[in-house]
Coordinates of C-alpha atoms and ligand atoms in Angstrom, one line a residue:
M10 CA 14.2 -42.7 -57.7
D11 CA 15.2 -38.8 -57.7
Y12 CA 19.4 -37.6 -58.2
A13 CA 20.9 -34.7 -57.1
F14 CA 24.1 -33.8 -58.8
I15 CA 26.4 -31.1 -57.0
L16 CA 28.3 -29.2 -60.1
G17 CA 31.7 -28.6 -60.5
T18 CA 33.1 -24.7 -60.5
H19 CA 31.7 -23.8 -63.7
P20 CA 27.9 -25.3 -62.8
A21 CA 26.7 -24.1 -67.3
W22 CA 29.3 -26.6 -68.8
S23 CA 28.7 -29.7 -66.0
V24 CA 24.5 -28.8 -67.1
A25 CA 25.5 -29.1 -71.0
E26 CA 27.6 -32.3 -70.2
I27 CA 25.0 -34.0 -68.2
A28 CA 21.5 -33.1 -70.6
S29 CA 23.9 -34.3 -73.5
V30 CA 24.5 -37.8 -71.5
L31 CA 21.4 -38.3 -70.2
G32 CA 18.6 -36.3 -71.8
E33 CA 17.0 -33.0 -71.1
S34 CA 13.9 -34.9 -69.6
G35 CA 13.6 -35.2 -66.0
L36 CA 16.3 -32.6 -65.8
F37 CA 15.5 -29.1 -63.3
W38 CA 18.0 -27.0 -63.1
E39 CA 17.7 -26.4 -58.8
N40 CA 19.6 -23.6 -58.1
E41 CA 23.6 -22.5 -59.1
R42 CA 25.2 -26.0 -58.0
I43 CA 22.0 -28.3 -57.7
L44 CA 20.7 -30.3 -61.0
I45 CA 17.7 -32.5 -60.8
K46 CA 17.3 -35.8 -62.6
K47 CA 13.4 -37.1 -61.8
D48 CA 12.2 -40.7 -62.3
A49 CA 15.4 -42.4 -63.1
E50 CA 17.9 -45.2 -62.6
I51 CA 21.8 -44.0 -63.0
A52 CA 24.4 -46.6 -61.6
A53 CA 26.1 -43.4 -60.1
E54 CA 29.8 -45.0 -59.1
S55 CA 30.4 -46.0 -63.2
L56 CA 28.8 -42.9 -64.3
I57 CA 30.8 -40.0 -61.5
K58 CA 33.3 -41.4 -63.6
N59 CA 32.5 -40.3 -66.8
L60 CA 31.4 -36.6 -65.7
G61 CA 34.3 -35.0 -65.8
G62 CA 32.0 -31.7 -64.0
V63 CA 30.2 -33.6 -61.2
L64 CA 31.6 -33.1 -57.9
K65 CA 29.0 -35.4 -56.4
I66 CA 25.9 -37.8 -57.4
G67 CA 23.3 -38.4 -54.7
Q68 CA 19.7 -39.6 -54.1
I69 CA 17.2 -37.5 -52.4
E70 CA 16.3 -39.0 -50.1
F71 CA 12.7 -36.8 -47.8
F72 CA 11.8 -33.5 -47.5
T73 CA 10.6 -31.3 -44.9
P74 CA 9.0 -27.7 -44.1
L75 CA 12.5 -25.4 -43.7
S76 CA 9.9 -24.8 -40.5
T77 CA 10.6 -28.5 -39.1
P78 CA 12.2 -28.6 -35.4
T79 CA 16.5 -29.5 -35.2
P80 CA 15.5 -32.7 -33.0
Q81 CA 12.4 -33.7 -35.1
L82 CA 14.8 -33.1 -38.5
A83 CA 17.4 -35.2 -36.5
K84 CA 14.9 -38.6 -35.5
R85 CA 14.3 -38.7 -39.2
C86 CA 17.9 -38.7 -40.4
A87 CA 19.7 -40.5 -37.9
R88 CA 16.9 -43.1 -38.8
L89 CA 17.9 -42.5 -42.3
L90 CA 21.5 -43.5 -41.1
V91 CA 20.6 -46.2 -39.6
D92 CA 18.4 -47.6 -43.3
K93 CA 20.6 -46.6 -45.3
A94 CA 24.2 -45.7 -44.3
S95 CA 27.3 -48.6 -45.2
R96 CA 28.6 -49.5 -41.7
G97 CA 32.5 -50.1 -41.4
E98 CA 34.2 -51.6 -38.2
G99 CA 33.9 -48.6 -35.6
K100 CA 32.2 -46.0 -35.5
L101 CA 29.5 -44.2 -38.1
V102 CA 31.2 -42.0 -39.8
F103 CA 28.4 -38.3 -41.1
G104 CA 29.2 -35.6 -42.4
L105 CA 26.6 -32.2 -43.8
S106 CA 26.9 -30.5 -46.3
D107 CA 24.6 -27.2 -47.0
Q108 CA 24.8 -26.6 -50.0
G109 CA 23.8 -23.3 -49.8
V110 CA 20.4 -23.7 -47.3
G111 CA 20.3 -19.9 -45.8
G112 CA 20.4 -18.1 -42.6
R113 CA 18.1 -20.7 -41.1
F114 CA 19.6 -23.3 -40.9
A115 CA 22.8 -24.7 -38.5
A116 CA 24.3 -27.6 -40.2
D117 CA 26.2 -27.9 -37.0
K118 CA 23.4 -28.2 -34.5
L119 CA 22.0 -30.9 -36.9
G120 CA 24.8 -32.4 -36.6
L121 CA 25.4 -32.8 -32.5
N122 CA 21.5 -33.6 -32.2
I123 CA 22.0 -36.4 -34.9
K124 CA 25.1 -37.9 -32.5
K125 CA 22.8 -38.3 -29.7
E126 CA 19.9 -39.7 -32.0
L127 CA 22.0 -42.3 -32.3
K128 CA 23.9 -42.9 -29.0
L129 CA 20.2 -44.0 -28.4
L130 CA 20.0 -46.5 -31.1
N131 CA 23.6 -46.8 -29.9
I132 CA 25.3 -46.7 -32.2
S133 CA 28.2 -45.2 -31.3
S134 CA 29.7 -42.1 -34.4
R135 CA 31.8 -39.2 -35.4
L136 CA 30.1 -36.2 -36.9
V137 CA 32.6 -35.0 -39.7
T138 CA 33.1 -31.7 -39.9
S139 CA 35.4 -29.0 -42.3
R140 CA 36.0 -24.8 -42.5
D141 CA 33.3 -24.7 -45.6
K142 CA 29.5 -24.9 -44.7
E143 CA 29.7 -27.6 -48.0
L144 CA 32.2 -30.7 -47.6
S145 CA 34.4 -31.3 -50.8
S146 CA 34.8 -35.0 -52.1
V147 CA 38.3 -34.9 -51.2
V148 CA 37.3 -34.4 -47.5
V149 CA 34.3 -37.2 -48.1
G150 CA 36.7 -39.5 -49.5
Q151 CA 39.9 -39.0 -46.8
N152 CA 37.0 -39.5 -44.4
K153 CA 35.6 -42.7 -45.7
L154 CA 32.3 -41.6 -45.3
L155 CA 30.3 -43.6 -48.4
S156 CA 32.5 -46.7 -46.9
K157 CA 31.9 -45.7 -43.1
G158 CA 28.6 -43.7 -42.9
A159 CA 27.2 -42.0 -45.1
E160 CA 27.0 -38.1 -46.3
L161 CA 23.9 -36.4 -45.7
I162 CA 23.4 -33.2 -48.2
F163 CA 20.7 -30.2 -47.9
F164 CA 18.7 -28.1 -50.6
L165 CA 16.0 -25.7 -50.0
H166 CA 13.0 -25.8 -52.7
R167 CA 11.0 -23.5 -52.1
Q168 CA 10.0 -23.2 -48.2
D169 CA 11.0 -27.5 -48.4
L170 CA 14.7 -28.6 -46.7
F171 CA 15.4 -31.6 -49.2
V172 CA 17.6 -34.5 -48.0
V173 CA 20.0 -36.2 -50.2
R174 CA 22.5 -39.1 -49.9
T175 CA 25.3 -39.0 -51.3
L176 CA 25.8 -41.7 -53.5
A177 CA 29.0 -41.3 -55.6
I178 CA 32.4 -38.7 -55.5
Q179 CA 34.0 -36.8 -58.4
P180 CA 37.3 -39.3 -58.8
F181 CA 39.3 -37.1 -57.2
K182 CA 43.2 -38.9 -56.9
D183 CA 42.7 -40.3 -60.4
L184 CA 42.0 -37.7 -62.3
S185 CA 45.0 -35.6 -61.0
R186 CA 47.1 -38.7 -61.4
R187 CA 46.2 -38.8 -65.2
D188 CA 46.7 -34.9 -64.9
F189 CA 49.9 -34.8 -63.7
G190 CA 51.3 -38.5 -63.3
R191 CA 51.2 -38.9 -67.1
P192 CA 54.6 -40.3 -68.3
A193 CA 54.5 -37.6 -71.4
R194 CA 53.6 -34.2 -70.5
D195 CA 54.3 -31.2 -72.6
D196 CA 53.7 -27.5 -70.6
H197 CA 54.9 -26.0 -73.2
S198 CA 51.9 -26.4 -75.5
G199 CA 49.5 -27.2 -72.9
M200 CA 47.7 -29.6 -71.4
L201 CA 43.2 -30.2 -71.1
P202 CA 42.9 -31.1 -67.9
P203 CA 41.7 -34.8 -68.4
K204 CA 37.4 -33.1 -66.7
L205 CA 38.0 -30.3 -69.3
A206 CA 38.1 -33.5 -72.3
Q207 CA 35.4 -35.5 -70.9
I208 CA 33.1 -32.5 -70.9
L209 CA 33.6 -31.8 -74.3
I210 CA 33.3 -35.8 -75.7
N211 CA 30.2 -35.4 -73.7
C212 CA 29.3 -32.1 -75.2
A213 CA 30.1 -33.6 -78.5
G214 CA 27.1 -35.8 -77.9
A215 CA 28.7 -39.4 -79.8
R216 CA 25.9 -41.5 -80.0
S217 CA 27.7 -44.7 -79.6
R218 CA 30.9 -46.0 -78.1
G219 CA 31.3 -47.4 -81.5
D220 CA 31.5 -43.6 -83.4
M221 CA 34.8 -42.4 -84.4
I222 CA 35.9 -39.9 -82.6
L223 CA 39.1 -37.6 -84.0
D224 CA 41.2 -35.3 -82.0
P225 CA 42.6 -33.2 -85.0
F226 CA 45.2 -31.2 -82.7
C227 CA 46.1 -34.2 -80.2
G228 CA 48.8 -32.9 -78.5
S229 CA 50.0 -34.7 -75.9
G230 CA 46.6 -37.2 -76.0
T231 CA 44.0 -35.9 -73.6
I232 CA 41.0 -36.4 -75.3
I233 CA 42.1 -39.5 -76.7
T234 CA 43.2 -41.1 -73.6
E235 CA 39.9 -39.5 -71.5
A236 CA 37.7 -41.4 -74.4
M237 CA 39.6 -44.8 -73.8
L238 CA 38.3 -44.5 -71.1
M239 CA 35.1 -43.8 -71.2
G240 CA 34.9 -46.5 -73.1
Y241 CA 35.5 -45.7 -77.3
Q242 CA 36.3 -48.2 -78.9
N243 CA 37.6 -46.0 -82.3
L244 CA 40.1 -43.5 -81.9
I245 CA 41.9 -41.1 -84.0
G246 CA 44.1 -38.6 -82.7
T247 CA 46.4 -36.3 -85.4
D248 CA 48.4 -33.6 -84.7
L249 CA 51.4 -31.6 -87.0
S250 CA 53.8 -31.8 -84.7
E251 CA 56.2 -35.9 -84.3
R252 CA 56.7 -34.7 -80.4
A253 CA 53.2 -34.5 -80.0
I254 CA 52.1 -37.5 -81.6
K255 CA 55.1 -39.7 -79.5
D256 CA 53.8 -38.5 -76.5
S257 CA 50.2 -39.1 -76.9
R258 CA 51.2 -43.1 -77.9
V259 CA 52.6 -43.1 -74.9
N260 CA 50.3 -41.8 -72.9
A261 CA 47.6 -44.0 -74.3
E262 CA 49.6 -46.7 -73.3
W263 CA 50.2 -45.9 -70.7
I264 CA 46.2 -45.1 -69.6
R265 CA 46.2 -48.8 -71.6
E266 CA 48.1 -50.4 -68.8
L267 CA 47.3 -48.8 -65.4
Y268 CA 43.9 -49.4 -66.6
G269 CA 44.0 -53.0 -68.2
L270 CA 42.0 -51.4 -71.1
D271 CA 42.3 -53.4 -74.4
V272 CA 41.4 -49.6 -76.7
R273 CA 44.3 -48.8 -79.2
P274 CA 44.1 -45.5 -80.5
K275 CA 45.2 -45.2 -83.6
F276 CA 47.7 -41.5 -84.3
H277 CA 49.5 -39.8 -86.9
I278 CA 51.3 -37.1 -88.1
K279 CA 48.8 -34.3 -89.9
N280 CA 47.7 -31.0 -90.9
A281 CA 44.6 -30.0 -89.5
M282 CA 44.4 -27.2 -92.4
R283 CA 45.1 -31.0 -95.0
L284 CA 42.6 -33.3 -93.2
S285 CA 40.5 -33.9 -96.0
Q286 CA 43.6 -35.4 -98.2
F287 CA 43.6 -38.5 -95.3
F288 CA 40.5 -39.3 -94.4
K289 CA 37.7 -39.8 -97.0
P290 CA 34.7 -37.2 -96.7
N291 CA 31.9 -38.0 -94.7
S292 CA 34.2 -40.8 -92.3
V293 CA 34.5 -39.6 -88.9
D294 CA 31.2 -39.4 -86.8
I295 CA 32.5 -35.7 -83.9
I296 CA 35.8 -34.5 -83.7
V297 CA 36.7 -33.3 -79.8
T298 CA 39.6 -30.7 -79.7
E299 CA 41.4 -28.3 -78.1
P300 CA 43.1 -26.7 -81.0
Y301 CA 46.5 -24.4 -81.0
L302 CA 45.2 -21.0 -79.0
G303 CA 48.0 -19.2 -79.1
P304 CA 51.4 -18.6 -77.8
Q305 CA 51.7 -19.1 -74.7
R306 CA 54.0 -16.7 -73.3
G307 CA 55.4 -13.6 -74.5
L308 CA 51.5 -12.5 -76.4
D309 CA 52.6 -9.4 -77.2
D310 CA 50.1 -8.4 -80.1
I311 CA 47.5 -10.0 -79.7
E312 CA 45.5 -9.0 -82.8
A313 CA 48.2 -10.6 -84.8
V314 CA 48.0 -13.9 -82.9
K315 CA 44.0 -14.1 -83.1
R316 CA 44.1 -13.3 -87.1
E317 CA 46.5 -16.0 -87.2
L318 CA 44.2 -18.4 -85.2
E319 CA 41.3 -17.3 -87.0
N320 CA 43.0 -18.5 -90.1
L321 CA 43.8 -21.6 -89.0
Y322 CA 40.6 -22.2 -87.2
A323 CA 38.7 -21.5 -90.5
E324 CA 41.2 -23.7 -92.8
S325 CA 41.3 -26.6 -90.2
M326 CA 36.6 -26.1 -89.6
S327 CA 36.3 -26.1 -93.8
N328 CA 38.3 -29.5 -93.8
F329 CA 36.4 -31.3 -90.8
Y330 CA 33.3 -30.2 -92.6
R331 CA 33.8 -32.2 -95.2
I332 CA 35.3 -35.4 -93.5
L333 CA 32.3 -35.0 -91.1
K334 CA 29.4 -38.0 -91.6
P335 CA 26.4 -35.4 -92.2
G336 CA 24.5 -34.0 -88.6
G337 CA 27.5 -35.4 -86.9
R338 CA 29.2 -32.9 -84.1
V339 CA 32.2 -30.4 -83.9
A340 CA 32.8 -29.7 -79.7
M341 CA 36.3 -27.7 -79.4
V342 CA 37.7 -25.1 -77.1
W343 CA 38.3 -21.3 -78.8
P344 CA 40.9 -18.2 -76.3
V345 CA 39.5 -15.5 -75.4
F346 CA 41.7 -13.2 -75.1
F347 CA 40.7 -11.0 -71.8
G348 CA 40.3 -6.9 -73.5
H349 CA 39.7 -8.3 -77.5
E350 CA 37.0 -9.2 -79.0
F351 CA 36.1 -12.6 -79.7
L352 CA 37.3 -14.6 -82.5
K353 CA 35.2 -14.7 -85.4
P354 CA 36.3 -17.8 -88.0
S355 CA 34.5 -17.8 -91.0
L356 CA 32.2 -20.7 -91.1
D357 CA 29.7 -21.1 -93.3
K358 CA 27.8 -23.4 -93.4
W359 CA 27.9 -24.6 -89.8
Q360 CA 25.4 -24.7 -87.6
M361 CA 25.5 -23.4 -84.1
V362 CA 24.3 -25.7 -80.8
K363 CA 23.6 -24.3 -77.5
A364 CA 25.5 -26.5 -75.2
V365 CA 23.1 -25.6 -72.5
P366 CA 19.1 -26.9 -73.5
E367 CA 16.9 -24.1 -73.9
K368 CA 15.1 -24.3 -71.2
F369 CA 17.9 -23.0 -68.9
Q370 CA 18.4 -20.3 -71.2
K371 CA 16.1 -17.8 -69.1
L372 CA 17.9 -18.9 -65.5
P373 CA 18.9 -16.4 -63.6
W374 CA 22.0 -17.6 -62.3
L375 CA 23.2 -18.7 -66.5
K376 CA 25.8 -17.1 -67.4
L377 CA 26.7 -16.7 -71.2
S378 CA 28.6 -14.3 -73.8
Y379 CA 27.0 -12.1 -75.9
R380 CA 26.8 -14.9 -78.5
D381 CA 25.7 -16.8 -75.9
T382 CA 28.4 -19.9 -75.6
L383 CA 29.8 -21.2 -72.2
L384 CA 33.1 -19.7 -70.8
Y385 CA 35.5 -21.3 -68.8
H386 CA 38.6 -19.7 -66.7
R387 CA 40.4 -19.8 -63.8
E388 CA 41.2 -16.2 -60.8
G389 CA 43.9 -14.3 -63.0
Q390 CA 44.2 -16.0 -66.1
R391 CA 43.7 -13.8 -69.1
V392 CA 42.8 -15.9 -71.9
W393 CA 40.0 -17.9 -71.2
R394 CA 38.1 -20.4 -73.0
E395 CA 35.0 -20.9 -75.4
L396 CA 32.8 -23.9 -75.7
I397 CA 32.3 -24.3 -79.4
I398 CA 29.6 -26.7 -80.5
L399 CA 29.2 -27.4 -84.5
E400 CA 26.7 -29.2 -86.4
K401 CA 27.0 -30.5 -89.9
Ligands
SAM518 C1 46.5 -26.9 -77.4 S1 48.4 -28.4 -77.5 C2 46.6 -29.2 -77.3 C3 46.5 -29.5 -75.6 C4 46.0 -31.3 -76.2 N1 44.5 -31.1 -76.2 C5 46.3 -31.2 -75.1 O1 45.9 -31.2 -74.0 O2 47.4 -32.4 -74.8 C6 47.9 -27.4 -79.1 C7 48.0 -28.5 -80.6 O3 47.9 -28.3 -81.2 C8 49.3 -28.5 -82.4 N2 49.0 -28.1 -84.0 C9 49.4 -26.5 -84.4 N3 49.2 -26.4 -85.4 C10 48.8 -27.0 -86.0 C11 47.8 -27.3 -87.4 N4 48.6 -26.8 -88.1 N5 47.8 -29.4 -87.3 C12 47.6 -29.8 -86.8 N6 48.0 -29.8 -85.4 C13 48.4 -28.6 -84.7 C14 50.2 -28.4 -81.9 O4 51.2 -29.2 -82.3 C15 49.5 -29.3 -80.2 O5 50.3 -30.0 -80.1

């Protein structure tokens, strides 16, 4: 079957994680927000729980020329809904998302036509609409489209209109609970959003769920707790701060109980710059981390902060090099301070790995930094995140 992935706010980060998890073969980056995976068998509901950058996964059902008259297209969509939509009690609930089809496509008109067609088949239905052309995962979830009907997504490929039926949406309630509901929070040091933690873990490319994952700046433990949920069994978090280790233990226990997991990560107070005194050489499979990114407030002398971070990262990275297995990877975030040069800690022996597969590097919508890395930022943020992937 052929699948479509609807990508999140930072599509290139999403593509990087999908390529790392599913492999590059059969992947086509269709437009900025859609990635296609051809000829695959995907368990969409379980997969989407582990992909922080993916909003929806759907199955490509059919395609038809964009010039197809609306009544004819409506008939085909109605038939698709009859055959494949979930049916709960009461009305069949459906919604249509225009994923950048362009001017000649009117989802509203099509929706009303589909309703009419369904009525002719004695099926009463409710059409869910929203202000945006694309229904958000929240709208799809709250209207129970996947259990009481279906969402159809439309996108354009050359002169053809592709029709996708949504199979799974991002578990936004769960993610928000893990983000804002965790018992131990440290707003002062800053916490990684769980979605971004998942993307980092995926980009590190562990080979098996038994691989040892280390987060040497674990803070309140987001990377470790997300890795627990993704099924990793061998997890270690270290941090210089006693409070961080306490918080991580509390949060990991909370996740264990909430999701009924069997895994028990280990946490230790350690300086990342001295880790090779604690771990044996060549013993860690992958390192995933968001390190100290500089003071959260009062960033006066940015050049001094940059020098301090370059020193911390260079020293830590040389320890990581010793303890990682050959071929092992580090996926980490570095800060980019708006209006300043990128960080350049010395990294003698490491190989920089491109996050996005080579075959997508020339696509016009792919925005890379001058050194081919991916950047992540929200509106108004002055400190951006840079994704760094290194291989020993
Ligand atoms: C940005 S926070 C990490 C946040 C974490 N990703 C989370 O989501 O909770 C940075 C952490 O680095 C720790 N840290 C700073 N210098 C360190 C060092 N030399 N070795 C180990 N940890 C250090 C701080 O104590 C802090 O907990």
